[in-house]
Coordinates of C-alpha atoms in Angstrom, one line a residue:
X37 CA 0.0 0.0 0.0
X38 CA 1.3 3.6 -1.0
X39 CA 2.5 5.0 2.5
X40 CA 1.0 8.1 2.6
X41 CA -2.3 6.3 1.5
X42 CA -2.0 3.9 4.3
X43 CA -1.5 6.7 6.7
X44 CA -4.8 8.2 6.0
X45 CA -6.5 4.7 6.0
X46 CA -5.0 4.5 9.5
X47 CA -6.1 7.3 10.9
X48 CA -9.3 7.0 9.9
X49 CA -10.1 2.7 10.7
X50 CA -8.8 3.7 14.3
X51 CA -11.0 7.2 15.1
X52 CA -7.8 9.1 15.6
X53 CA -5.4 11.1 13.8
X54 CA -1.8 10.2 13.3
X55 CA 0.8 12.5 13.8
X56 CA 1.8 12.0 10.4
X57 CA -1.8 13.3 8.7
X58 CA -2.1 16.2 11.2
X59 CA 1.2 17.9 10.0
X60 CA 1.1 16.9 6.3
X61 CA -2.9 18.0 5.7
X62 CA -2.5 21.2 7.8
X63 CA -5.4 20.0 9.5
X64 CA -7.0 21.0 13.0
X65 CA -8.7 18.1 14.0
X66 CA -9.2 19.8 17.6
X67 CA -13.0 19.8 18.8
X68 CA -11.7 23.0 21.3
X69 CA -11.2 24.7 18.5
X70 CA -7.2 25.2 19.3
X71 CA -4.9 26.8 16.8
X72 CA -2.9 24.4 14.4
X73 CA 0.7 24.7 15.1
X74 CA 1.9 27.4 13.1
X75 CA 5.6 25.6 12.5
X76 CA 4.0 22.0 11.7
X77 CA 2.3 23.6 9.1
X78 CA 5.2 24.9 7.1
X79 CA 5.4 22.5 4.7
X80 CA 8.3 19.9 6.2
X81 CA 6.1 16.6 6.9
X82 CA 5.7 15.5 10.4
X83 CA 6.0 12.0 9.7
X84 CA 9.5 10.4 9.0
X85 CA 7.5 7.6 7.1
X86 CA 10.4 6.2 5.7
X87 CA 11.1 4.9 10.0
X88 CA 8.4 2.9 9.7
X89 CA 9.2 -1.2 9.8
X90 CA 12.4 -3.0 10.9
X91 CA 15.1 -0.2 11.5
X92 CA 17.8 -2.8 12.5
X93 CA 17.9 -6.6 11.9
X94 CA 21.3 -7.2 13.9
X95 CA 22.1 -9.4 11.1
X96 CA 25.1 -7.4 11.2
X97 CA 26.6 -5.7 15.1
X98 CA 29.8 -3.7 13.6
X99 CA 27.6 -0.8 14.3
X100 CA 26.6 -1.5 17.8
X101 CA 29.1 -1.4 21.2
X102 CA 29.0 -1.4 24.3
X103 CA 29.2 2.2 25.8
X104 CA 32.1 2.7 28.0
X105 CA 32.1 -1.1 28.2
X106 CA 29.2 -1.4 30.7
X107 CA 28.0 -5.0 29.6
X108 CA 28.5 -6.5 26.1
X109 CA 27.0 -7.2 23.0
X110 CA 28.0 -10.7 21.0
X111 CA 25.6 -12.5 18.0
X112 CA 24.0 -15.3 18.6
X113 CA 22.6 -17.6 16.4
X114 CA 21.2 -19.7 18.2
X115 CA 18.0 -17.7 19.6
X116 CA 16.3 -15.3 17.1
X117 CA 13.1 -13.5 16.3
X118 CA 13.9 -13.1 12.7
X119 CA 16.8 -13.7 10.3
X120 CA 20.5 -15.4 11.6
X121 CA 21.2 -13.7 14.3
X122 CA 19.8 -11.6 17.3
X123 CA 21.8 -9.6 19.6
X124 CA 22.8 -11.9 23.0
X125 CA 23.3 -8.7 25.8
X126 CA 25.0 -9.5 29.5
X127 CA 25.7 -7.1 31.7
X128 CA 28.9 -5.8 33.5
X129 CA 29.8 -7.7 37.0
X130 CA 30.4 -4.3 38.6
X131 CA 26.6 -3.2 38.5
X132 CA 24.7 -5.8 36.7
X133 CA 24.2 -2.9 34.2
X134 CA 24.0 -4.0 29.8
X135 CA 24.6 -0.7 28.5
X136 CA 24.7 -0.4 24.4
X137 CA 24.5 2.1 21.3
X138 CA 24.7 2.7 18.0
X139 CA 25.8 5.9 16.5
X140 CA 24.1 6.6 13.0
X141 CA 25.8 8.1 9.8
X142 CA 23.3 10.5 9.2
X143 CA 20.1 11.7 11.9
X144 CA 17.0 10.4 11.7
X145 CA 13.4 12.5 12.3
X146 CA 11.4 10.0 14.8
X147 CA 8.7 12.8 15.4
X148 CA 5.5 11.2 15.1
X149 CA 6.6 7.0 15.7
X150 CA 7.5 5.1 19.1
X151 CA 10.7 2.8 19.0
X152 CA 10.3 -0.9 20.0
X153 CA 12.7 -4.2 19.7
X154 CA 12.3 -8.2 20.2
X155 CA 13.1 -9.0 23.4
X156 CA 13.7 -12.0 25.2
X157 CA 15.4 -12.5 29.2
X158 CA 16.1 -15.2 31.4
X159 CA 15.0 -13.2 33.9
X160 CA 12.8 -10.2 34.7
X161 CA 14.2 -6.8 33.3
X162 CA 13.2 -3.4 32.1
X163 CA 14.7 -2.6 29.1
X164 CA 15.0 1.1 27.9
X165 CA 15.4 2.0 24.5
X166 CA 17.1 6.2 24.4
X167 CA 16.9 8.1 21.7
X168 CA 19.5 10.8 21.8
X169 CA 20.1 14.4 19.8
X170 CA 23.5 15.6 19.4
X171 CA 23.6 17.0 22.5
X172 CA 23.1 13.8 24.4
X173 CA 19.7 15.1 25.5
X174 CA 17.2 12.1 24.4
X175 CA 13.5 10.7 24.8
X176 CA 13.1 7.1 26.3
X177 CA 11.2 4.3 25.8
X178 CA 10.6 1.5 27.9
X179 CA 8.9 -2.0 29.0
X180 CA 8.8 -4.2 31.4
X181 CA 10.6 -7.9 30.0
X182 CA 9.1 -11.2 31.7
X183 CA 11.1 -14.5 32.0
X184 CA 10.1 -17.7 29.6
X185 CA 8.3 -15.6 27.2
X186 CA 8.5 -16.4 23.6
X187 CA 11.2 -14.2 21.4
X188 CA 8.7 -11.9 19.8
X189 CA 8.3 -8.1 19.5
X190 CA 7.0 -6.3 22.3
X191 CA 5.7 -2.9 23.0
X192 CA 7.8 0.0 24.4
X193 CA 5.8 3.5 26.0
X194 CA 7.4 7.2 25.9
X195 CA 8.7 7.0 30.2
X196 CA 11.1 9.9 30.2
X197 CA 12.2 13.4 28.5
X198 CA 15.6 14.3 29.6
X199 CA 17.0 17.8 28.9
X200 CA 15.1 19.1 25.7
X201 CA 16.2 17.1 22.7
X202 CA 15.5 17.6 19.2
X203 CA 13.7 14.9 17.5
X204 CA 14.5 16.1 14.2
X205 CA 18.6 15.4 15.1
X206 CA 18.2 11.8 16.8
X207 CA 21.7 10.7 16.2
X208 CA 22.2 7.9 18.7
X209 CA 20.0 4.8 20.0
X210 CA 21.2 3.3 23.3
X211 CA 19.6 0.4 24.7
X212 CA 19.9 0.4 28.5
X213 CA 19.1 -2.6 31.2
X214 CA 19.8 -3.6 34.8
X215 CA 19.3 -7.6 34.8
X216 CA 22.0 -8.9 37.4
X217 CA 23.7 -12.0 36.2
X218 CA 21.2 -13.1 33.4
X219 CA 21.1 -13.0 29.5
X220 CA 19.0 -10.5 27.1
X221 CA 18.1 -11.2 23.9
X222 CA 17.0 -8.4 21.4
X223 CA 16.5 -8.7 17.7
X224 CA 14.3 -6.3 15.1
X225 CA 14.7 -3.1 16.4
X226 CA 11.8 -1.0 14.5
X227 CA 9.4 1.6 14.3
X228 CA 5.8 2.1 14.6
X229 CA 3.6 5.5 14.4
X230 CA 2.2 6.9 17.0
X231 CA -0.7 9.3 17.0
X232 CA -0.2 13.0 17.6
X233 CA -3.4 13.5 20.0
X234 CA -2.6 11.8 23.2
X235 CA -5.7 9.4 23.5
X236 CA -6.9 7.1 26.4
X237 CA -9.0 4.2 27.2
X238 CA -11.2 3.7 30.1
X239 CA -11.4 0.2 31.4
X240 CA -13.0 -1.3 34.5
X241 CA -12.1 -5.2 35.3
X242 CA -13.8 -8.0 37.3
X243 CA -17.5 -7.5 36.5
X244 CA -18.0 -5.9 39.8
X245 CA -22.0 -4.2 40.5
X246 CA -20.5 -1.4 41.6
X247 CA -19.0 -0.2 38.3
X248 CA -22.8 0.5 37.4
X249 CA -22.1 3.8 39.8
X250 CA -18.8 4.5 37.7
X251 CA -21.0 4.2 34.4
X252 CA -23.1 6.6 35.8
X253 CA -20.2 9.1 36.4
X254 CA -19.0 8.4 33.0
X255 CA -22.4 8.9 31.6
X256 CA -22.4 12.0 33.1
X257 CA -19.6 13.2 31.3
X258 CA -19.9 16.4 29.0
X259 CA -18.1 14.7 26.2
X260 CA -18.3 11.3 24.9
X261 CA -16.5 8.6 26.7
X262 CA -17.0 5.5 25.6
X263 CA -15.6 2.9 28.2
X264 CA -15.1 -1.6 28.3
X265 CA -16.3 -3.7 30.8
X266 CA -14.1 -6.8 30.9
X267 CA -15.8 -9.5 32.8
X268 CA -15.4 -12.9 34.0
X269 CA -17.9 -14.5 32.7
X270 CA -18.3 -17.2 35.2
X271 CA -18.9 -15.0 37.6
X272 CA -21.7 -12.7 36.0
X273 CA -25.8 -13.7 37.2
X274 CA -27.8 -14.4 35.1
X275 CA -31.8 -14.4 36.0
X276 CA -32.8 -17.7 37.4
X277 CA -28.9 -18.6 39.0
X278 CA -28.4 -19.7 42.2
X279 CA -24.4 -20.1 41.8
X280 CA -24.3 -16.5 42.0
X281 CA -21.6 -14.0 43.2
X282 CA -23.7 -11.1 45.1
X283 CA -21.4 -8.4 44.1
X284 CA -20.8 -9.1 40.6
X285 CA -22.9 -7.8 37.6
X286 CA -26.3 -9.3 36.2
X287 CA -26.3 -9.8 32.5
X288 CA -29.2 -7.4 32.2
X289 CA -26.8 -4.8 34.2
X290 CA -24.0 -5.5 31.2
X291 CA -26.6 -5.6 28.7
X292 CA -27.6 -1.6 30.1
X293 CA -23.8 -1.0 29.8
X294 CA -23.6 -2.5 26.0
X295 CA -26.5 -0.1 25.5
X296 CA -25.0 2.4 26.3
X297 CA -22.1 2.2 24.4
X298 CA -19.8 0.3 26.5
X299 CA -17.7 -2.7 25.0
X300 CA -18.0 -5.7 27.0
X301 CA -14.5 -8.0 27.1
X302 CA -12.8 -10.8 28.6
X303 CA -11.9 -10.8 31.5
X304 CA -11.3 -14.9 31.9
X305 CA -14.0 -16.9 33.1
X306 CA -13.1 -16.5 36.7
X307 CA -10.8 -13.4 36.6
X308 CA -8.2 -15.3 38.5
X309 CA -4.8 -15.4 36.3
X310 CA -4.1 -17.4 33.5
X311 CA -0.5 -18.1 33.6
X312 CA -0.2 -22.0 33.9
X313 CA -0.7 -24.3 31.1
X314 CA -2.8 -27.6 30.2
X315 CA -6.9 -27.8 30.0
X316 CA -7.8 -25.4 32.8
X317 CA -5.6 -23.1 31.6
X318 CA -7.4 -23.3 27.8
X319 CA -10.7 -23.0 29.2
X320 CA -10.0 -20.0 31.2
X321 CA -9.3 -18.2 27.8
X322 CA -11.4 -20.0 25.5
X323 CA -14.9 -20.1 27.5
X324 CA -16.0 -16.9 28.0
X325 CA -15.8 -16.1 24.3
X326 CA -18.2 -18.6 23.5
X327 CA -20.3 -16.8 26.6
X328 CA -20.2 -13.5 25.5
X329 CA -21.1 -14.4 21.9
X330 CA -24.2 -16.5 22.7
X331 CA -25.1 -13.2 24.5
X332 CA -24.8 -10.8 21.6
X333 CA -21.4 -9.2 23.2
X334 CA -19.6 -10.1 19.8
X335 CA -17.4 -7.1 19.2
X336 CA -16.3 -7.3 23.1
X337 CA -15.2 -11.5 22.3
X338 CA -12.3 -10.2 20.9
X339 CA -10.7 -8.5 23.5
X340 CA -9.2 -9.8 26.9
X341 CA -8.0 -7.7 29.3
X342 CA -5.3 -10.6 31.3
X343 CA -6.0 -11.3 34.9
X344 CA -3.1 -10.1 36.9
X345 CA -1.8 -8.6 34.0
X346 CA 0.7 -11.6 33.5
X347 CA 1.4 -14.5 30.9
X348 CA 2.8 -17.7 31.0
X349 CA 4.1 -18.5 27.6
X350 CA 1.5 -21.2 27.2
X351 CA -1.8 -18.8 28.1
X352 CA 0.3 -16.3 25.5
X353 CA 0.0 -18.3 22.8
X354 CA -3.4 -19.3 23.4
X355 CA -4.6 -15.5 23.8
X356 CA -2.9 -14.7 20.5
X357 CA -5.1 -18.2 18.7
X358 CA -8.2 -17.2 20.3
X359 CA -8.0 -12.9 20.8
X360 CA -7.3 -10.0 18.6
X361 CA -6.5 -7.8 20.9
X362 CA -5.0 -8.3 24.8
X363 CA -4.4 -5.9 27.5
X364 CA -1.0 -6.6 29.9
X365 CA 1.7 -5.3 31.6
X366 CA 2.6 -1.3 32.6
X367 CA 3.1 1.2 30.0
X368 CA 2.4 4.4 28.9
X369 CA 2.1 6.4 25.7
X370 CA 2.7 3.4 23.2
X371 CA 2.2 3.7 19.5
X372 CA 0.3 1.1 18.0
X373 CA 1.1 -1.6 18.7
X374 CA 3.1 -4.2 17.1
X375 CA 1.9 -7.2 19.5
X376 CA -1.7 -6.5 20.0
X377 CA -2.0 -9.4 22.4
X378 CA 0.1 -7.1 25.0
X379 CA -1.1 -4.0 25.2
X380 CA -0.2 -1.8 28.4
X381 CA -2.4 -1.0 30.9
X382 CA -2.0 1.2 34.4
X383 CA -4.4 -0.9 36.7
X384 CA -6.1 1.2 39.7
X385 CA -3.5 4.3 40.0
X386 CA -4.3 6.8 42.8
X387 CA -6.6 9.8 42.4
X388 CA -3.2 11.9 41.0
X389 CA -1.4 9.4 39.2
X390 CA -4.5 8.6 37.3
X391 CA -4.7 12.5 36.7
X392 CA -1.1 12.6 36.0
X393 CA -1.4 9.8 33.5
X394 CA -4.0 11.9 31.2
X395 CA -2.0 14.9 30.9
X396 CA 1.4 13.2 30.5
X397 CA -1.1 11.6 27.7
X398 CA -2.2 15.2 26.4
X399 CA 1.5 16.3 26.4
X400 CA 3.4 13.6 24.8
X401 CA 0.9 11.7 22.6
X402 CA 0.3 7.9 22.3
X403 CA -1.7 5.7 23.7
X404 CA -2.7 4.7 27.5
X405 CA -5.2 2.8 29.8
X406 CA -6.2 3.1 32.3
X407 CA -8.1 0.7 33.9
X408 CA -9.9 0.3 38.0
X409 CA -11.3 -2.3 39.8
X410 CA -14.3 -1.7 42.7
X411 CA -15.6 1.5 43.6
X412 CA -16.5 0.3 47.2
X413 CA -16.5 4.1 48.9
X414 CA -17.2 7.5 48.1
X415 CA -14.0 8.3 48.1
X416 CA -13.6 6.0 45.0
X417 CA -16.7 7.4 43.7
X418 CA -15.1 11.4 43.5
X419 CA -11.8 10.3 42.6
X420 CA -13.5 8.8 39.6
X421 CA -15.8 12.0 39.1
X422 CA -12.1 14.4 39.4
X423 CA -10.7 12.1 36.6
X424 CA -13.7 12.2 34.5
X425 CA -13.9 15.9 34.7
X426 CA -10.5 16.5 33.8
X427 CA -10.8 14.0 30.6
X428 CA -13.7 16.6 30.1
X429 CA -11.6 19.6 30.1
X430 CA -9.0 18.1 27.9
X431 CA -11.3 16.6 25.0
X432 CA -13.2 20.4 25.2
X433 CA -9.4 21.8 24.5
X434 CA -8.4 19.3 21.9
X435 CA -5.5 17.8 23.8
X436 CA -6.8 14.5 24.4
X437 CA -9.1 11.9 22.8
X438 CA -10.9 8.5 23.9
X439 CA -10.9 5.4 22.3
X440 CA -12.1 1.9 22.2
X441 CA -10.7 -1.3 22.2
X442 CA -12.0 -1.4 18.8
X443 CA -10.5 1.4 17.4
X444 CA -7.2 0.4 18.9
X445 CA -7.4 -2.9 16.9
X446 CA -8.3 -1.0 13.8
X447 CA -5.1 0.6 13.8
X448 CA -3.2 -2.4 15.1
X449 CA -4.3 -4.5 12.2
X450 CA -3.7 -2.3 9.4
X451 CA 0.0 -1.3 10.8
X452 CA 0.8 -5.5 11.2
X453 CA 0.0 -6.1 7.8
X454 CA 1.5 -3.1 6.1
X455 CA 4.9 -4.7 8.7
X456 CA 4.8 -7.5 6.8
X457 CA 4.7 -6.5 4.0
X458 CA 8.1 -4.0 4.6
X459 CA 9.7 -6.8 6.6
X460 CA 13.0 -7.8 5.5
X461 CA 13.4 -4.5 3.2
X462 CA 14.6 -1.6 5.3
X463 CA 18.3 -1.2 4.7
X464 CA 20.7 0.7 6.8
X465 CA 24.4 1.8 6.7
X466 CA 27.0 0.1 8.7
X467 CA 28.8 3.7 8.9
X468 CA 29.8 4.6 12.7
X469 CA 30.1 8.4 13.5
X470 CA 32.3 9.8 16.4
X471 CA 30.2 9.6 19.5
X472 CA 30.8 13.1 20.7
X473 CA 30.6 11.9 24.6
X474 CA 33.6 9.8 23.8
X475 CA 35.2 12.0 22.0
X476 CA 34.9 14.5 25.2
X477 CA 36.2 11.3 27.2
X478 CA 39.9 11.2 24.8
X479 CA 40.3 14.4 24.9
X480 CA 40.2 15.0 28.7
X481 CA 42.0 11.4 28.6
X482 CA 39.5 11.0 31.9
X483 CA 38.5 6.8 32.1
X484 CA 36.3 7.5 34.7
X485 CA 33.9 10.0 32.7
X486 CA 30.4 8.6 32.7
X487 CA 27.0 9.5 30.2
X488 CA 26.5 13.1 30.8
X489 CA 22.4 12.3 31.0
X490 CA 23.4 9.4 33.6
X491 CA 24.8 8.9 37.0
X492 CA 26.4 6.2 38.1
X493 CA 24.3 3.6 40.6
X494 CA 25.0 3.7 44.1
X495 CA 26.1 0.7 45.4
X496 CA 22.8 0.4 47.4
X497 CA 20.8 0.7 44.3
X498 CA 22.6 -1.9 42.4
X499 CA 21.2 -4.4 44.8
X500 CA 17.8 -3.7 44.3
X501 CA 15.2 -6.2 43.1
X502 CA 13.2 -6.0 40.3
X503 CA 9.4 -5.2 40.3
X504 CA 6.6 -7.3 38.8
X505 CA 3.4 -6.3 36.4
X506 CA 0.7 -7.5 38.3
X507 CA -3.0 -6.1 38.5
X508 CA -4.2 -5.5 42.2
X509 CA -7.4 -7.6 41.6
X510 CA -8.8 -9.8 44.5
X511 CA -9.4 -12.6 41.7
X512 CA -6.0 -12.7 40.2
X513 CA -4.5 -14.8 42.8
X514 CA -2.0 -14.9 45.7
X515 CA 0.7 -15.2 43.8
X516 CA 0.9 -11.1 42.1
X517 CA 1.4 -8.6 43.9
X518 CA -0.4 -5.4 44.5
X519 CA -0.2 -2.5 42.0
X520 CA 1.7 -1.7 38.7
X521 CA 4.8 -3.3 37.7
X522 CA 7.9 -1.5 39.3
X523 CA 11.1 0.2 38.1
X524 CA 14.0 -1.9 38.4
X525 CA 17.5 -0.4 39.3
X526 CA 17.3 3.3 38.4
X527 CA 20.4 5.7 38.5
X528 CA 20.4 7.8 41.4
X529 CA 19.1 11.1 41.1
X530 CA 17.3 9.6 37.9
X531 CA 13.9 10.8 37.0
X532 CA 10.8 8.6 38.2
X533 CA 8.3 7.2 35.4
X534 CA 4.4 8.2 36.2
X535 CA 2.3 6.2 38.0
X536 CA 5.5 3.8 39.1
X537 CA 6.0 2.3 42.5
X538 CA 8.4 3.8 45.3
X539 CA 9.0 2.7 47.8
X540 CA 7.4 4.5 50.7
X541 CA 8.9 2.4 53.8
X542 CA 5.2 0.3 54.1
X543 CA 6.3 -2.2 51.0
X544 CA 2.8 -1.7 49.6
X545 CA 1.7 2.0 48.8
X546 CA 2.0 4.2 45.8
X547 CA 3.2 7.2 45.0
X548 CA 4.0 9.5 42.0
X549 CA 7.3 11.6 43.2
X550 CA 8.4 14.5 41.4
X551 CA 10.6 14.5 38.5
X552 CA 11.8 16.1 35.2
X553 CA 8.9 15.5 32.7
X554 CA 5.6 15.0 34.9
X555 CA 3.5 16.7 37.6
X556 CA 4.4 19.8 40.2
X557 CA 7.7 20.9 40.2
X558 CA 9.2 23.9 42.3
X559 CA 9.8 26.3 39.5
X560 CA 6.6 27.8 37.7
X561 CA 6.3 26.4 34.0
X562 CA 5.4 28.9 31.6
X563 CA 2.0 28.7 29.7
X564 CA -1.1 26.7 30.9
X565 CA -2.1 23.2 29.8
X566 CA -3.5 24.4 26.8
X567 CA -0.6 26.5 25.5
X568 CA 1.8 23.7 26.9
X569 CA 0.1 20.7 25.1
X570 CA -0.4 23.0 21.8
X571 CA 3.6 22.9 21.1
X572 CA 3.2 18.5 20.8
X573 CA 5.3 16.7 23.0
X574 CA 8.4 17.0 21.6
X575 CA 8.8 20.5 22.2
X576 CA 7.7 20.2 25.8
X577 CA 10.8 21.1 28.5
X578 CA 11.7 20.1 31.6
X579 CA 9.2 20.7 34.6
X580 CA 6.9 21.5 32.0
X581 CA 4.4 18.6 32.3
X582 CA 0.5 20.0 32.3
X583 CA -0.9 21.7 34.9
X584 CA -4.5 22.0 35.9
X585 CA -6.0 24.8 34.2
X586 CA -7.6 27.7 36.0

């Protein structure tokens, strides 16, 4: 399909504009009525188009290294994802720290697509994939890497703006992990687009009565908000029942919900997790599609929203047979996706991270969900009605948008096929430009210099243990843990992704602390959320994450 063609087909099978369409038309798709950028509309496309699709096979490594020798990089043949050879990554002894770039021959423009690789670990991991300007400053991508999952590509979010790059002048990609002693695979480092207008989804899991109260808030809304339901289906009455669960939905409740524009999903028959294997397993995933079906919730049949938000690499591959579309693991601000089957989702955040989450959204584009469990107090019940009126005042000013699972898929589809179809033909140069950091290193013949954007971990810190995406649902088992999955090792003094764990000394609460990119800082940002979010991500400093308007 001709590129620009499919870019338009895109935009408009998902319900949402592509970054790419919105600087290349000239068009103002804002319902608020906000200005088109004056300097996307100049005539230089938005869209590097050309990005999209396999950047890097690592058939070949000459152009990759090790920075400043913090891990290695070595083929290996035996473990791919596609062609000869993937990339085998281990990590230094000193800090358990895999730390590798490649410097490109000429810049790349990656306005308007989110990075991503094939990824496979013998143990738990976040990998970050950096995306640094000239001047070292750099946008970062990350996701959370599970043990015994198949070698496959996986979805990376926008987590972190350091310093202000230039996305036009990416001149570097550095792919960063703390794993301990273990092995990392990656192969198939590509591109997908990403859309311009940051856009959520709504989601509430486990079938629980009292999300008829949140449909009401949500029904209340000024602006359309269409929302999913993802249910186990088990566990839903139906009229007549006596193996009944008093606090779940009836199936005339979810048949009020479909009516009123919800999607109703999987959520697993029983809504406890799914990682395991054999018959039980099968008919955990399999069942309630039949249910929901013979029920006339056929569009929602597709989609599965994972219990605990965790695979096994058995219940994997039987979502992917049996599901278009699966929600799991943390992540924010994700282009579409190249593995529909795992999707990101932020799982009952606090009253401010889940406000935090939508204007990080507004701000930097992309995709996120957001998804709750029980309302079972008021206090549930306002924090709901805070976050629905603030996705109120962003749709009013254009800044953000609201989507279905539905939509999502759209996109996802298209953008697979059109993959495979450009698999195997991008090409790129082998040529290796001076990394200006280590040119600064000879220069002051200093060994001990370290990245300029990156400080060294503390011993403490290189101890740590690494966090786990799990979905704090009283179905989902023993087993997970409560909230989203957590940062592993982080440099100290390094920024803290939204809506991430910290650890607050009780081992179990959550909190969103202050950082570089996101939230309150203690200098004033210029502008408010509407002049912010009105200059796209990419242009958006430090400290200058969106602030309540007033």
């Amino acid at each position: 399909m001709e590129r620009r063609a499919y870019l338009s087909t895109m935009a408009s099978m998902a319900g949402v504009p592509i970054s790419y369409q919105l600087a290349e038309d000239g068009d103002d798709t804002d319902d608020g009525g906000g200005d088109a950028d004056d300097e996307a509309g100049n005539g230089d496309p938005l869209g590097p188009t050309d990005l999209v699709g396999t950047f890097d096979d690592f058939e070949s490594l000459e152009s990759w290294r090790a920075y400043q020798d913090i891990g290695s990089i070595s083929a290996a043949t035996d473990y791919v994802a596609t062609g000869t050879q993937s990339a085998l990554l281990e990590s230094s002894e000193e800090d358990g720290q895999v730390r590798v770039r490649r410097e490109l021959d000429e810049p790349i423009d990656v306005r308007g697509v989110a990075p991503g690789l094939a990824v496979a670990a013998d143990r738990s991991a976040r990998v970050r994939i950096q995306l640094q300007d000239s001047d070292g400053h750099y946008v970062e991508f990350s996701r959370q890497v599970r043990e015994g999952m198949p070698f496959v590509r996986d979805n990376f979010g926008l987590t972190r703006v350091s310093g202000e790059p230039d996305l036009t002048d990416v001149v570097t990609l550095q792919i960063v992990s703390w794993f301990g002693e273990g092995q990392l695979w990656i192969d198939d480092f590509y591109f997908v687009p990403t859309v311009g207008t940051g856009t959520v989804l709504l989601q509430f899991h486990g079938g629980y009565e009292s999300h008829m109260a949140a449909a009401q808030i949500v029904d209340d809304a000024e602006t359309d908000i269409p929302a999913t339901a993802f249910v186990p289906t088990d566990r839903i009455r139906e009229t007549g029942s006596e193996e009944t669960d008093d606090d779940r939905l009836t199936l005339d409740q979810l048949e009020t919900l479909s009516s009123a524009g919800w999607t109703i999903g999987s959520y697993g028959a029983r809504g406890t997790t799914i990682s395991g294997a054999g018959e039980v397993m099968e008919q955990n995933i399999v069942g309630p599609i039949e249910w929901l079906t013979d029920r006339g919730f056929d569009d929602g049949a597709r989609f599965l929203a994972v219990p605990g938000s965790r695979y096994s690499a058995d219940s994997y591959e039987a979502v992917r047979e049996h599901y278009d579309l699966a929600f799991s693991g943390w992540g924010i601000s994700q282009g579409y996706p190249a593995d529909p089957h795992r999707c990101a989702v932020v799982t009952d955040p606090s009253p401010d991270q889940a406000v935090e989450l939508l204007e990080w959204t507004a701000a930097r584009g992309g995709f996120t969900s957001i998804a709750f469990t029980t309302f079972d107090s008021e206090d549930d019940r306002e924090a709901l009605e805070d976050l629905v009126s603030r996705i109120d005042e962003l749709v009013t000013q254009g800044l953000l948008q609201v989507a279905t699972p539905g939509q999502l898929l759209a996109g996802a589809s298209e953008l697979e096929a059109d993959l495979e179809e450009r698999a195997g033909e991008a090409e790129v140069g082998d040529d290796v430009v001076d990394d200006p950091d280590e040119q600064a290193i000879e220069d002051d013949e200093t060994e001990d210099a370290v990245d300029p954007d990156e400080e060294v971990i503390e011993e403490a810190e290189r101890d740590a243990v690494e966090g786990t995406d799990q979905e704090p649902d009283r179905d989902a088992g023993a087993d997970e843990s409560t909230g989203p999955e957590s940062e592993p090792e982080t440099e100290s003094g390094a920024e803290t992704e939204p809506g991430q764990p910290t650890d607050s000394g009780d081992g179990g609460e959550l909190e969103v602390t202050e950082n570089d990119v996101i939230g309150e800082t203690d200098e004033e940002s210029p502008g408010d959320a509407s002049e912010a979010a009105d200059r796209g991500w990419d242009e958006i400093g430090p400290g200058e994450g969106l602030r309540n308007g007033g």
